[in-house]
Structure formats: structure tokens, C-alpha cells
Amino acid sequence: RNLYLALQVIETGLPVVVALNMADLVEKNGDKINTDKLSKRLGCPVVLISALKNKGIDELFGQVKKSAGTKASAAEHKFDSSIEDVLTHIENQLPSSVPDEKRRYYAVKLFERDADATKLINLTKDHAARVEELVSQCEKDCDDDAESIITGERYAVIAHIIDECLTKAPAKMSTSEKIDRVVTNRFLGLPIFVVIMFAVYYIAVSTLGG
């Protein structure tokens, strides 16, 4: 869920540091997150922290200070080739005043028909018409609206990132699941039920009930 927001922030071209909180629970569950690979895939530093146990906080602030004085690089993640082709054509319509690290951000925003982004870059009528032509054709080819196309592409990128960077521990049964496995057993379930009901009746009527 949070990688979606992270991708959006990274696309802005601002310096970004991703903090993965609740690292203690990840370790407790036996899961492994390859932060080096995740950092490479996102194109920004990634730090494991546990705010509750105050772990990794100094490293996080150190990385923030280090990154704050650097120039952000362009977003590393890529969408499907057909969508990337459209975004490249949209970037070509942007004025030269838009810095390199923000060209993809504005290309995506124009693809989504973001009115605020359109106002900020002041496209000429010819360029605006060309962008609309590109987006409309892509919508027709994908049989979907522009915003949904970008949403789907982001989730596809996230799925690939998770596959590459997260190793899940073998599933463990909770205490509740272990109990359920016994008391709902197809053979033991009914005898257990009878014993429990007898115990409840005996306690309520013959002993404590008196």
C-alpha cells in the first residue's frame, strides 16, 4: 500500500529517503527485505527502522541529511513499454525550462490530465493538443481511462518490486489456528463438543450451580 505513495513521491524529482518502519515485526515474522536491492529499484536510499524500539532512527536522520544536499535522480521504475513510449512522446512536448529530474513527473501528470500540473508548465496550444491526442489514443488502445492506466502500471511495478526484494518466511500457524485444527477436526470435533457440554452442565448443575 505504501509503496504506491512512495512511487508518487519519487516521481516528483525531490530527494527521497524511504523509511521501512516496524522492522522488528518483519524480523519477528522471519521475513527478509533486501534493502540494497529495494534501494536500487526505487532509485533512493532505503532504511529499516523501528520507531517503537528506537532502532535505525539515527541512521535514518543521517541519511536524510546526506540526501538533502544532493540532487535527486530521475525515477528508476518503468511502466509497460507501450505506456513508456507515450510518456516519452509527452516529455518531448514539455518546454526546455522543465528540469530533467522533473520531466517524467510532469509527463505522468499530463497523461493523467492533472489540471494543476498543466497550469504550472504552460504548454503551447499545439503541444497541449498533441498531448491530448497521445493520451486519447492510449486510452483507446488500452480500453481504459488515463488515470486508471497509470494506477494499474504503478501496482504492476510494485508487484515486481515485492517479488524481487521480499522473501517471506514459511507460514506459521497461530495459537488460535492450532486450537481450531483440533476442535474442528472431522473425527474429534463431535466427541470434544460432547465432553465440553457435559462439563458445563456438570459444573452448572451438580457442583458450583448448587
mmCIF file of N, CA and C in Angstrom, residues 178-196:
data_model
loop_
_atom_site.group_PDB
_atom_site.id
_atom_site.type_symbol
_atom_site.label_atom_id
_atom_site.label_comp_id
_atom_site.label_asym_id
_atom_site.label_seq_id
_atom_site.Cartn_x
_atom_site.Cartn_y
_atom_site.Cartn_z
ATOM 1 N N LYS A 178 -4.125 -23.337 15.610
ATOM 2 C CA LYS A 178 -3.763 -24.656 16.112
ATOM 3 C C LYS A 178 -4.921 -25.263 16.916
ATOM 4 N N ILE A 179 -5.584 -24.446 17.754
ATOM 5 C CA ILE A 179 -6.734 -24.919 18.533
ATOM 6 C C ILE A 179 -7.873 -25.314 17.603
ATOM 7 N N ASP A 180 -8.135 -24.450 16.615
ATOM 8 C CA ASP A 180 -9.218 -24.734 15.657
ATOM 9 C C ASP A 180 -8.975 -26.043 14.910
ATOM 10 N N ARG A 181 -7.704 -26.312 14.634
ATOM 11 C CA ARG A 181 -7.371 -27.520 13.878
ATOM 12 C C ARG A 181 -7.762 -28.785 14.653
ATOM 13 N N VAL A 182 -7.736 -28.689 16.004
ATOM 14 C CA VAL A 182 -8.088 -29.826 16.845
ATOM 15 C C VAL A 182 -9.592 -29.905 17.064
ATOM 16 N N VAL A 183 -10.180 -28.784 17.540
ATOM 17 C CA VAL A 183 -11.596 -28.826 17.954
ATOM 18 C C VAL A 183 -12.555 -28.890 16.765
ATOM 19 N N THR A 184 -12.089 -28.568 15.565
ATOM 20 C CA THR A 184 -12.964 -28.687 14.389
ATOM 21 C C THR A 184 -12.601 -29.892 13.528
ATOM 22 N N ASN A 185 -11.779 -30.764 14.087
ATOM 23 C CA ASN A 185 -11.407 -31.989 13.375
ATOM 24 C C ASN A 185 -12.660 -32.814 13.055
ATOM 25 N N ARG A 186 -12.709 -33.382 11.875
ATOM 26 C CA ARG A 186 -13.909 -34.106 11.443
ATOM 27 C C ARG A 186 -14.219 -35.315 12.324
ATOM 28 N N PHE A 187 -13.191 -35.886 12.985
ATOM 29 C CA PHE A 187 -13.412 -37.046 13.857
ATOM 30 C C PHE A 187 -13.476 -36.662 15.334
ATOM 31 N N LEU A 188 -12.613 -35.750 15.759
ATOM 32 C CA LEU A 188 -12.541 -35.380 17.168
ATOM 33 C C LEU A 188 -13.528 -34.281 17.562
ATOM 34 N N GLY A 189 -14.000 -33.528 16.575
ATOM 35 C CA GLY A 189 -14.847 -32.375 16.870
ATOM 36 C C GLY A 189 -16.078 -32.710 17.694
ATOM 37 N N LEU A 190 -16.843 -33.735 17.285
ATOM 38 C CA LEU A 190 -18.086 -34.093 17.991
ATOM 39 C C LEU A 190 -17.821 -34.632 19.402
ATOM 40 N N PRO A 191 -16.875 -35.570 19.589
ATOM 41 C CA PRO A 191 -16.579 -36.020 20.963
ATOM 42 C C PRO A 191 -16.128 -34.876 21.878
ATOM 43 N N ILE A 192 -15.302 -33.963 21.358
ATOM 44 C CA ILE A 192 -14.852 -32.822 22.159
ATOM 45 C C ILE A 192 -16.047 -31.963 22.557
ATOM 46 N N PHE A 193 -16.956 -31.749 21.610
ATOM 47 C CA PHE A 193 -18.160 -30.956 21.891
ATOM 48 C C PHE A 193 -18.983 -31.601 23.009
ATOM 49 N N VAL A 194 -19.158 -32.912 22.938
ATOM 50 C CA VAL A 194 -19.945 -33.632 23.956
ATOM 51 C C VAL A 194 -19.292 -33.499 25.328
ATOM 52 N N VAL A 195 -17.963 -33.661 25.386
ATOM 53 C CA VAL A 195 -17.243 -33.553 26.660
ATOM 54 C C VAL A 195 -17.382 -32.160 27.250
ATOM 55 N N ILE A 196 -17.231 -31.154 26.406
ATOM 56 C CA ILE A 196 -17.332 -29.767 26.884
ATOM 57 C C ILE A 196 -18.738 -29.474 27.405
#
